[in-house]
Coordinates of C-alpha atoms and ligand atoms in Angstrom, one line a residue:
X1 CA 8.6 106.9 103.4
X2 CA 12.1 106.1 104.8
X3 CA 12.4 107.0 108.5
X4 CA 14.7 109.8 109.6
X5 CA 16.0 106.9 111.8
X6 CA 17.3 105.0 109.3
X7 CA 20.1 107.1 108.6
X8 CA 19.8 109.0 111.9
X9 CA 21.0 112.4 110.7
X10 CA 18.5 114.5 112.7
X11 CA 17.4 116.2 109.5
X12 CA 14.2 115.6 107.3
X13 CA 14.6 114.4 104.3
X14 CA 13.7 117.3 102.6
X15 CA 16.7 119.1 104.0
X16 CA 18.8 116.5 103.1
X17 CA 17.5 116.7 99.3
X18 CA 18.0 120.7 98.9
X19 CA 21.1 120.8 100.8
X20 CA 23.5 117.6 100.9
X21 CA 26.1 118.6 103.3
X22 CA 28.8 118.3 101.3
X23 CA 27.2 119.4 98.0
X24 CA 28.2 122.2 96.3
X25 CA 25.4 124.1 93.9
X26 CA 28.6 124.3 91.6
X27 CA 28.6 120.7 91.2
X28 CA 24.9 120.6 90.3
X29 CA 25.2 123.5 88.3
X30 CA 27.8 121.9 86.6
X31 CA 25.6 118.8 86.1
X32 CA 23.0 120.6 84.4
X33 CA 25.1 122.1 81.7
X34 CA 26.6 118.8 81.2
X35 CA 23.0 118.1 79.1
X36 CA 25.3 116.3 76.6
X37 CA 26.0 113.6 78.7
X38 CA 23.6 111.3 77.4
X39 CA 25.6 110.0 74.4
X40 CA 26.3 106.7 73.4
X41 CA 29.8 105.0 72.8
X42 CA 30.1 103.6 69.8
X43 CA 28.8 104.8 66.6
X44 CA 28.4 108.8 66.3
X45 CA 24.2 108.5 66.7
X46 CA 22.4 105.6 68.5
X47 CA 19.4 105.1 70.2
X48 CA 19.3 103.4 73.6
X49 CA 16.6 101.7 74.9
X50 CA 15.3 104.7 76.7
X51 CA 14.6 106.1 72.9
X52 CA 17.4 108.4 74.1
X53 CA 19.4 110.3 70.8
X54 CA 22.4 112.1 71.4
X55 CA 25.5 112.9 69.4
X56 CA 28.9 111.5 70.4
X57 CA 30.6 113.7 68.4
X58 CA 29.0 117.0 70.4
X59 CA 30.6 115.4 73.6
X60 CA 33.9 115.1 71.6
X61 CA 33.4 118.7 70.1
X62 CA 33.0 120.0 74.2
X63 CA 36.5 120.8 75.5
X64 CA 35.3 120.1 79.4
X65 CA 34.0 117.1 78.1
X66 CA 36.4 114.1 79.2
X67 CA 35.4 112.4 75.7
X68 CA 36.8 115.9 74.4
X69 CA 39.9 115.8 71.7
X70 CA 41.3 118.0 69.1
X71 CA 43.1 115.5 66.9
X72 CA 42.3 112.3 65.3
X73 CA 43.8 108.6 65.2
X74 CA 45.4 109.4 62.1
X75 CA 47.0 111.9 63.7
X76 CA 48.6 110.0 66.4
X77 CA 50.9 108.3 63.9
X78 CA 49.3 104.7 64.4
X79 CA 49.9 101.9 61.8
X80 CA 47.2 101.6 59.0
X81 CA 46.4 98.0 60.6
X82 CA 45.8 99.5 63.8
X83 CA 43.8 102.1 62.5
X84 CA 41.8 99.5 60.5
X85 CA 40.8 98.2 63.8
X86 CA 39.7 101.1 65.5
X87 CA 37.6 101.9 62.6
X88 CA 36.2 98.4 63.1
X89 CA 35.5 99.1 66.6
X90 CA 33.7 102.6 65.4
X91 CA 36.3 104.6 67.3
X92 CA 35.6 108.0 65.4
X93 CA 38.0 110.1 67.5
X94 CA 40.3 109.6 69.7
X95 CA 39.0 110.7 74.0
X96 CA 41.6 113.1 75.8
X97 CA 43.5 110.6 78.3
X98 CA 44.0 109.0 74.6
X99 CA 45.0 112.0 72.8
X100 CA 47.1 113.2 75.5
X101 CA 48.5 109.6 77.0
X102 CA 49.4 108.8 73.3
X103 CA 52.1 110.3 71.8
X104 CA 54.1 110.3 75.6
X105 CA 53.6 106.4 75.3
X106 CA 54.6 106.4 71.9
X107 CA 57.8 108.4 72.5
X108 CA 61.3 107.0 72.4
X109 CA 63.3 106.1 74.3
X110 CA 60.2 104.7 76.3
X111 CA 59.1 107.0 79.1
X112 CA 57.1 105.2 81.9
X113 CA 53.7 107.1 82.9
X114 CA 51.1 107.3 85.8
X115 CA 47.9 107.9 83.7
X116 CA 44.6 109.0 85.2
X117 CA 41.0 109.9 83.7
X118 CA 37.6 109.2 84.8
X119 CA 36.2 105.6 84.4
X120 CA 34.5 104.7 80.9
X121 CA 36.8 107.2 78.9
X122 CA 38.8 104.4 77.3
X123 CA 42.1 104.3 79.3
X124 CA 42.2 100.3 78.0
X125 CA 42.7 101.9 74.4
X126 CA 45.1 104.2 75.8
X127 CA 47.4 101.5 76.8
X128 CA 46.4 98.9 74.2
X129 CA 47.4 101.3 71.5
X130 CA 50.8 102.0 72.6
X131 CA 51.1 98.0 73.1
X132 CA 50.6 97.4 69.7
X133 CA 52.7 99.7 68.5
X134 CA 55.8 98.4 70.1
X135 CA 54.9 94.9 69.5
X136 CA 57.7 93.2 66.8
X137 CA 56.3 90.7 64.7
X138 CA 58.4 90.1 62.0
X139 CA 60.1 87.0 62.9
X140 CA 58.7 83.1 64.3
X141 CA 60.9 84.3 67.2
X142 CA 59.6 87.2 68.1
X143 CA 56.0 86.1 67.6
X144 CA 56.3 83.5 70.0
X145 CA 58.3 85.9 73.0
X146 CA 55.8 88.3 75.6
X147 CA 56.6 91.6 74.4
X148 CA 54.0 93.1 76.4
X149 CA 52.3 92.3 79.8
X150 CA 49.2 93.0 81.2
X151 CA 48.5 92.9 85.0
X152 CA 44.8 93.8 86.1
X153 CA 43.3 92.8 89.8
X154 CA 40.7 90.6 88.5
X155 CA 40.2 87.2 86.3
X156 CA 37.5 89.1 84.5
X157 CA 39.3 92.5 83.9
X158 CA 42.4 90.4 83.0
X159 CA 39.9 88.2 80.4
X160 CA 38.4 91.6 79.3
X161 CA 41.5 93.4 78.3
X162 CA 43.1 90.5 76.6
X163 CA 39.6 90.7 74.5
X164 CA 40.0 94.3 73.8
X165 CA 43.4 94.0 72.3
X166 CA 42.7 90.7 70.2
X167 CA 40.1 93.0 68.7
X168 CA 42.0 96.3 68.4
X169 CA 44.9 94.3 66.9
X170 CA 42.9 92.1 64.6
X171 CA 44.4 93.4 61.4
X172 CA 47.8 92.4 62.6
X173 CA 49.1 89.9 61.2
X174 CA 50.4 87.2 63.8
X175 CA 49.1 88.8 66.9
X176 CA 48.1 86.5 69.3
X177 CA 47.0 87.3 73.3
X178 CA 48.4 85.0 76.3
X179 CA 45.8 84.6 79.4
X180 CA 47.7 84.0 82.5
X181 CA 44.5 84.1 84.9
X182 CA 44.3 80.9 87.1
X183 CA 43.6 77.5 85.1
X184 CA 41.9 74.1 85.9
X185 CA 43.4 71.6 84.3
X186 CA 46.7 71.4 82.2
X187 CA 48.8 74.7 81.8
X188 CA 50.6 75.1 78.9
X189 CA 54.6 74.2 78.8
X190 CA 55.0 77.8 77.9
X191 CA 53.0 81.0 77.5
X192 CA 54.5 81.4 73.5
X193 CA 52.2 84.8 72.3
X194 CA 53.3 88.1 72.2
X195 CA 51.1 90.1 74.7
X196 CA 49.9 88.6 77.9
X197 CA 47.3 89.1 80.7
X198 CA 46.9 88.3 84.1
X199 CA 46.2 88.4 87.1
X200 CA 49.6 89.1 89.4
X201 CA 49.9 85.8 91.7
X202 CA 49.3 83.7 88.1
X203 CA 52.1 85.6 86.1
X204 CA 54.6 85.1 89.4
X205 CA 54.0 81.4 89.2
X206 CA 53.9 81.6 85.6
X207 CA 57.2 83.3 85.1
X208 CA 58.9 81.3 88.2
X209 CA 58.1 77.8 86.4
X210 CA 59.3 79.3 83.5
X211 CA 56.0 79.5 81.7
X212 CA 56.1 82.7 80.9
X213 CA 59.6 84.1 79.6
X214 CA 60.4 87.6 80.4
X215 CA 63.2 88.7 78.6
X216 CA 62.0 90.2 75.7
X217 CA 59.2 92.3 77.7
X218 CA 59.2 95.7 76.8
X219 CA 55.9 97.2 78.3
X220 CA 54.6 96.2 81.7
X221 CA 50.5 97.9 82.3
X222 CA 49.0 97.8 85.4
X223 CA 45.8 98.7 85.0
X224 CA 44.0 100.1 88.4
X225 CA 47.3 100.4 89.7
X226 CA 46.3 102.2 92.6
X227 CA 44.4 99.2 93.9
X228 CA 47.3 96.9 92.6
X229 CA 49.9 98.8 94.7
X230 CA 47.8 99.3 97.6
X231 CA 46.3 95.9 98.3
X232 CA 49.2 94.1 100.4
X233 CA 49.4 90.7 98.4
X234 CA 48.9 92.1 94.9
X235 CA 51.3 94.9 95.4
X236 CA 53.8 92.3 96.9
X237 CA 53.7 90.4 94.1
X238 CA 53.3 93.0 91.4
X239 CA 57.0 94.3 92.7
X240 CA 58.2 91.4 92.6
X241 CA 56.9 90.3 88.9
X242 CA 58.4 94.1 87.9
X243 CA 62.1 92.8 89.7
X244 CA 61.7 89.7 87.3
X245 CA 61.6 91.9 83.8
X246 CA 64.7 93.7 81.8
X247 CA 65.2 96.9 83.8
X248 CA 64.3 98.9 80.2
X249 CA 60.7 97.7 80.8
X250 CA 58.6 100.6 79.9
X251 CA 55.7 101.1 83.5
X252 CA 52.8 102.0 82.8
X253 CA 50.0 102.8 85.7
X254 CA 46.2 103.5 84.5
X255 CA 43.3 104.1 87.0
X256 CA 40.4 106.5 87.7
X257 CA 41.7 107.3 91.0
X258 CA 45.0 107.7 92.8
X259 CA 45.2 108.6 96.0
X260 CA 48.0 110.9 97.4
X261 CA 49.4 108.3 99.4
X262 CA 49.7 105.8 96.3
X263 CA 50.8 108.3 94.1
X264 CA 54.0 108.4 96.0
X265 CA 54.6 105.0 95.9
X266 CA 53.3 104.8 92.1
X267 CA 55.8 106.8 91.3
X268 CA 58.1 104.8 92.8
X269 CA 57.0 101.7 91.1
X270 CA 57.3 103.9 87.6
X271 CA 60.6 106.3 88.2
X272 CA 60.9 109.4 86.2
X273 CA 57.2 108.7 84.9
X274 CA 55.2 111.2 82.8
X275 CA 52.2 112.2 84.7
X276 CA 48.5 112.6 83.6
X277 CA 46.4 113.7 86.8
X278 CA 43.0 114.9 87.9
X279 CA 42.0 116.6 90.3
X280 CA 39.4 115.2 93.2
X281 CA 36.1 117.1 92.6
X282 CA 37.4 116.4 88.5
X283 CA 36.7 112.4 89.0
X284 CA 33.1 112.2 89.1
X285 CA 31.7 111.3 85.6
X286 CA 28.7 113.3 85.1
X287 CA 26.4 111.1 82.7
X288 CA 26.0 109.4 85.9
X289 CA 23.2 110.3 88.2
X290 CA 24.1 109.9 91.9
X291 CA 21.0 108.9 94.6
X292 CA 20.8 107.7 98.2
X293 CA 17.5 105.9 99.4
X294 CA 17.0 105.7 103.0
X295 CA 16.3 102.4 104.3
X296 CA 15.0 101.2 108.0
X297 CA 17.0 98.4 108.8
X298 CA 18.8 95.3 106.8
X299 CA 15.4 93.9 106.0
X300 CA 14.1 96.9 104.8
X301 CA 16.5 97.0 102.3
X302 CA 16.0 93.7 100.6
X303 CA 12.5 94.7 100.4
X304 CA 13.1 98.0 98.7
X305 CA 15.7 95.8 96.6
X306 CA 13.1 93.2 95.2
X307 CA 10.9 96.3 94.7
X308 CA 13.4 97.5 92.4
X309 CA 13.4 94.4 90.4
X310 CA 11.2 95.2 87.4
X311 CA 14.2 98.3 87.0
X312 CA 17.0 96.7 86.9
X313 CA 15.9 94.7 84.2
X314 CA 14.7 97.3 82.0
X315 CA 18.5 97.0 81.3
X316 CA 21.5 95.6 82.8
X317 CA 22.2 96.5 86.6
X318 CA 25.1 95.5 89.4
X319 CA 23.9 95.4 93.1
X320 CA 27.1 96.0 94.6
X321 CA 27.7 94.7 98.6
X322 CA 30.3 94.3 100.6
X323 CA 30.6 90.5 101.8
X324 CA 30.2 86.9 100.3
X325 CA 27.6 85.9 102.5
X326 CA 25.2 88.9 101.4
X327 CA 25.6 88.3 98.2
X328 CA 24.9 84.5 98.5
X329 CA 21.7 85.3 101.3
X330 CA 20.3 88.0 98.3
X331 CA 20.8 85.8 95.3
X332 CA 19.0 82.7 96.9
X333 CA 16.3 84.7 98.5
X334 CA 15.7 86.4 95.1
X335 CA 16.3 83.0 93.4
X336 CA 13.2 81.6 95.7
X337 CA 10.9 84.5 95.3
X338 CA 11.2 83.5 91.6
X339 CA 13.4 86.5 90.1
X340 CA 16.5 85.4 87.9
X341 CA 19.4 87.3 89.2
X342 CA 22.8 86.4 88.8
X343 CA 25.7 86.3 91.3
X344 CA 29.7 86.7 90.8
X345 CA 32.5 86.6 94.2
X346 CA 35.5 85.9 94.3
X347 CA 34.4 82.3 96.4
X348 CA 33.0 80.9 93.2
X349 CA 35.1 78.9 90.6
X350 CA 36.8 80.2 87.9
X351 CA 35.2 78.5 84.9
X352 CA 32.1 78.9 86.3
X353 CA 32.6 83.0 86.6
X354 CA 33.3 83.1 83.0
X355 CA 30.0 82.1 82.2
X356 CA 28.7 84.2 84.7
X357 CA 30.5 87.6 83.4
X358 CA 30.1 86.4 79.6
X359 CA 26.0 85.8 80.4
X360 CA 26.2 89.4 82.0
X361 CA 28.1 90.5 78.7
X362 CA 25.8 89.3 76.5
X363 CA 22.6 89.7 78.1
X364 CA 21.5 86.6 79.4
X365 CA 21.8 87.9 83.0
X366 CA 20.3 91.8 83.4
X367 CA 20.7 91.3 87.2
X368 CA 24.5 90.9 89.0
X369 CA 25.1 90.7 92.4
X370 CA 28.4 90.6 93.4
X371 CA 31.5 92.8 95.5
X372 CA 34.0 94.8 94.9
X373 CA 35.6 92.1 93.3
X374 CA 33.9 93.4 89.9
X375 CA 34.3 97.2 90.7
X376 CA 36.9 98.2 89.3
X377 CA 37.3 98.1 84.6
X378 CA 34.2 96.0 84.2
X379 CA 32.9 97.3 81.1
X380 CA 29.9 96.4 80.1
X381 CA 27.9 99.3 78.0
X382 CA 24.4 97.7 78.7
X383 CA 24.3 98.5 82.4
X384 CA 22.3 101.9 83.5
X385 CA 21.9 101.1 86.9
X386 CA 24.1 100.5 89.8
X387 CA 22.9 99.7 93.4
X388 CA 25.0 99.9 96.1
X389 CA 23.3 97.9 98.6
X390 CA 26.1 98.6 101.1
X391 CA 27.5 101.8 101.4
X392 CA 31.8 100.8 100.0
X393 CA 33.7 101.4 103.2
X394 CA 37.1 100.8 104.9
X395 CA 37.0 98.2 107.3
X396 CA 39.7 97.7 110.2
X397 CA 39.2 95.0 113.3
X398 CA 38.0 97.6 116.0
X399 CA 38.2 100.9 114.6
X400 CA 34.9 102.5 113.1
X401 CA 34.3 102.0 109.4
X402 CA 34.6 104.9 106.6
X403 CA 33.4 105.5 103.5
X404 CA 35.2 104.1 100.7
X405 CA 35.3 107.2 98.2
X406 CA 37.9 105.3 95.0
X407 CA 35.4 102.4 95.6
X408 CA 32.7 104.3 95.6
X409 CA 33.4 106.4 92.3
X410 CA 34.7 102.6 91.0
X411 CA 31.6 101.0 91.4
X412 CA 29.0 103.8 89.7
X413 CA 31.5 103.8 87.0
X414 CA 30.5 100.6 85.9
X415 CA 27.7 102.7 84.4
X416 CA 27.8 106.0 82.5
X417 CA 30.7 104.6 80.5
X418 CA 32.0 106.4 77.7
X419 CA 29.3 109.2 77.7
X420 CA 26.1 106.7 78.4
X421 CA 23.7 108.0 81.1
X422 CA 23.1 105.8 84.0
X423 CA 22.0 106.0 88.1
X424 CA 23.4 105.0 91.2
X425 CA 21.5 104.2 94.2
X426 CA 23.3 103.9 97.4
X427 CA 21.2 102.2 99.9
X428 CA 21.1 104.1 103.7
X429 CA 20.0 101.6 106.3
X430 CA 22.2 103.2 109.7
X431 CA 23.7 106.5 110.8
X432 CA 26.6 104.7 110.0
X433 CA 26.0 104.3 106.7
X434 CA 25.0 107.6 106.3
X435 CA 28.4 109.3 107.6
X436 CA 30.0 106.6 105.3
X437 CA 27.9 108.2 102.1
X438 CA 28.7 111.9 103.5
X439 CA 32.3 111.2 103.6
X440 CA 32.4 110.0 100.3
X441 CA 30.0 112.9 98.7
X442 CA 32.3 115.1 100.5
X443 CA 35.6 113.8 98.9
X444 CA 34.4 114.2 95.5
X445 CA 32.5 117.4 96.4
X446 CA 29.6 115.7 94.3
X447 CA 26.1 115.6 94.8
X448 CA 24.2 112.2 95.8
X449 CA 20.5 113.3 95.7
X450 CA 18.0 111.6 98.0
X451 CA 14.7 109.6 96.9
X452 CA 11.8 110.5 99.5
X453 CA 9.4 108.7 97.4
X454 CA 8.5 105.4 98.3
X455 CA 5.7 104.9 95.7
X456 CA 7.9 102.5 93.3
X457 CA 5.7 103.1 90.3
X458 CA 6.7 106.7 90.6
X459 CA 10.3 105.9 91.5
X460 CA 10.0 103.9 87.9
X461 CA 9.0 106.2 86.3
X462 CA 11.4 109.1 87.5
X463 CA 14.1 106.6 87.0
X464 CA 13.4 106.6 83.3
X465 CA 13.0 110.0 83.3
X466 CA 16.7 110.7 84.3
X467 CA 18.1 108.3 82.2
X468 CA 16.2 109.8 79.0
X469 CA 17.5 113.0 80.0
X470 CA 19.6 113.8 83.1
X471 CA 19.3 117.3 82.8
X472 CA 16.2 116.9 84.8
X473 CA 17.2 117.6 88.1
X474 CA 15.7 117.7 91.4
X475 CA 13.3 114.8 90.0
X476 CA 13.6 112.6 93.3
X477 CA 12.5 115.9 95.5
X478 CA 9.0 114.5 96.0
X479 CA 7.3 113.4 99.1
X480 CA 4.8 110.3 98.8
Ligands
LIG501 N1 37.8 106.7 71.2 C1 36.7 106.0 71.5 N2 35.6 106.1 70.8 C2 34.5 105.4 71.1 N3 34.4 104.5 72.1 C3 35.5 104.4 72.9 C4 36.7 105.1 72.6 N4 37.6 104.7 73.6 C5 37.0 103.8 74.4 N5 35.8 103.6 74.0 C6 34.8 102.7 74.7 O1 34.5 103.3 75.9 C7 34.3 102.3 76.9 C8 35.1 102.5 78.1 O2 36.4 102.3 77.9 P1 37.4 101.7 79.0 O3 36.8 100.4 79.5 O4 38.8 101.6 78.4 O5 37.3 102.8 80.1 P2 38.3 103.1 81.3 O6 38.8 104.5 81.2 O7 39.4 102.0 81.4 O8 37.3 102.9 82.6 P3 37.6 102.3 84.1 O9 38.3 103.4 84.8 O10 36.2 102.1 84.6 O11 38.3 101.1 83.9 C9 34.6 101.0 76.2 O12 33.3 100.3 75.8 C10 35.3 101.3 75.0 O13 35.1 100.5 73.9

């Protein structure tokens, strides 16, 4: 049983399980009618490997469902090719950020926006669709100049999107997708296709050696802009790409979260923007089972970890943590104790990350360590369980850390996606930690449940159980 002084809050556990200081019993209630969350993306009825059957289409019929919509693709006046390739993708109907995003994209003249909706609900569609629509394909010319540039944080989201629009866009004729994520070897003379993603300090360099011309650009995405504008470097050099484009570029900003602060300045990055917002306790995604496990010490939590193993391969799982080093120290202590596990930072080489992230993709790896380099977009429908080995905090040279609530609500998101069920687990080893996890349940005004068993058969087995059906509530409540 974890120790009271692991997390140091003076409380039993118990305590802690019925009544999470910031909890609300509205959020649980709200939880529990949310039964429907257990759909799967995709096609209207599928079975995951948890034998779980649920309709997409009673999500999409549930009007305080996310997924929720009242029209149709057809109805959003797309072409018949790019309708041909949602139908390809099994896109029955279209989720609400779509619906409502949509026709303000599509609009002309060209109206910037500051979109938000929770993670998984198919914001990349969103702005995909609205790309493809603009893009001009009729002549060798036009083929051959970026119309339409992506920006995204990471290699991987970058790699991802560009994959989602080649596919989305397939029945175009002459579409083609630029990568401007960093290269080895020989770049190309120029960057000749007209959309393109990247990663921002690759388009600057790109665009300054006149790789990548910009004068025909009519849609600029940043997708996670809040973490784009907020991050120093990248939001340096995303203003300065933006000062490089035809002042009629149309802005468009996409995340889960934006805090107040960056909303200020995202609306100075995209003047006179239409404006798609949530509210705090709104961004939670409820298909997505929350959980803290107290844990003694550093130690104690590699051990609970490696217990865990045989679960986060009965699908694919992330064990999110906060530096390099830990993610090296886990993977090569797992490595030697003979478990495969898999580990992405941003210290390791770009080729060599593709395989990484395209093993994840496709199954190959069920186990990813990595930080919060891979937190934000990473879709990747496969994965029911998140860890959070370290509690996602704000770090500044002598001041005490905090919680990090948009990376928090980032990183779970990486399960749950697109009505899928999945579970977070947020290890506790420190007071510390514990405040950090408070702070953040208390942002969100969510619920993160504790575990007080330490029997890991049970713990298994009551994992399953949620995942089957997370109506179940109030499962972890049970003392070993
Ligand atoms: N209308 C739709 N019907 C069925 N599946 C969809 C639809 N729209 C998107 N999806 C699927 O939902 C999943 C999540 O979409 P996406 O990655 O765009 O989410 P997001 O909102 O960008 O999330 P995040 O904030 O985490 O980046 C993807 O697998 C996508 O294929």
């Amino acid at each position: 049983m974890a120790s009271d002084q692991g997390s140091g809050t003076g409380k039993s556990l118990e305590e802690r399980i019925t009544k999470p200081e910031a909890a609300s019993t509205d959020a649980s209630d709200n939880a529990n009618k949310d039964g429907a969350s257990q759909a799967l993306g995709g096609s209207d009825l599928q079975e995951s490997e948890y034998d779980v059957q649920v309709k997409l289409s009673d999500l999409q019929a549930d009007p305080n469902n996310p997924l929720f919509s009242v029209k149709s693709f057809e109805d959003l006046g797309l072409s018949p090719e790019i309708l041909q390739g949602l139908v390809a993708m099994k896109f029955l109907k279209p989720s609400k950020i779509q619906e409502r995003a949509l026709p303000l994209l599509l609009n002309n003249p060209p109206t910037n926006m500051i979109g938000q909706s929770q993670s998984g609900t198919g914001k990349t569609a969103a702005f995909t669709l609205n790309i493809l629509s603009r893009l001009q394909l009729d002549t060798e010319e036009n083929r051959k100049a970026p119309q339409a540039l992506v920006l995204a944080p990471s290699r991987e989201l970058a790699r991802q999107i560009g994959g989602v629009i080649t596919e989305m866009g397939r029945f175009m004729e002459h579409l083609s997708v630029g990568m401007a994520v960093p290269m080895e070897g020989k770049r190309p003379s120029r960057l000749e296709h007209p959309v393109v993603c990247g990663t921002p300090g690759t388009v600057m360099d790109l665009i300054k050696k006149r790789i990548l011309i910009t004068n025909k650009l009519k849609v600029l995405v940043l997708d996670e802009a809040d973490n784009m504008l907020d991050q120093q470097g990248l939001g340096d050099q995303c203003i300065r790409v933006k000062a490089l484009l035809p002042k009629t570029v149309q802005v468009v900003l996409f995340s889960a979260t934006f805090d107040d602060h960056i909303r200020h300045y995202a609306a100075k990055f995209a003047p006179n923007a239409n404006e798609i917002a949530l509210k705090q306790e709104e961004l939670t995604v409820e298909g997505i089972r929350q959980f803290y496990l107290d844990c003694n010490n550093d130690e104690d939590k590699y051990n609970v970890l490696v217990k865990f193993y045989g679960l986060l391969t009965v699908s694919s799982s992330i064990i999110f943590v906060e530096t390099r080093a830990t993610a090296a120290e886990i993977r090569e202590r797992m490595t030697k104790e003979g478990h495969t596990v898999a580990m992405l930072t941003g210290g390791v080489e770009g080729s060599i990350r593709d395989q990484i992230i395209d093993d994840f993709r496709e199954g190959r790896a069920k186990v990813l360590i990595t930080t919060n380099v891979l937190s934000r977009g990473i879709d990747v429908s496969t994965v029911s369980m998140v860890i959070n080995y370290d509690i996602p905090q704000h770090f500044k040279p002598g001041q005490p850390r905090t919680g990090d609530p948009q990376t928090y609500l980032h990183r779970i998101g990486r399960t749950g996606r697109f009505g899928r069920v999945g579970v977070a687990i947020s290890f506790v080893s420190s007071k510390e930690e514990w405040q950090m996890l408070m702070e953040i349940q208390k942002y969100f005004n969510t619920l993160i449940e504790g575990i007080q068993t330490r029997d890991w058969d049970e713990v298994e087995k009551l994992v399953k159980k949620v995942i089957k059906n997370p109506r179940a509530r109030g499962d972890f409540a049970v003392t070993s």
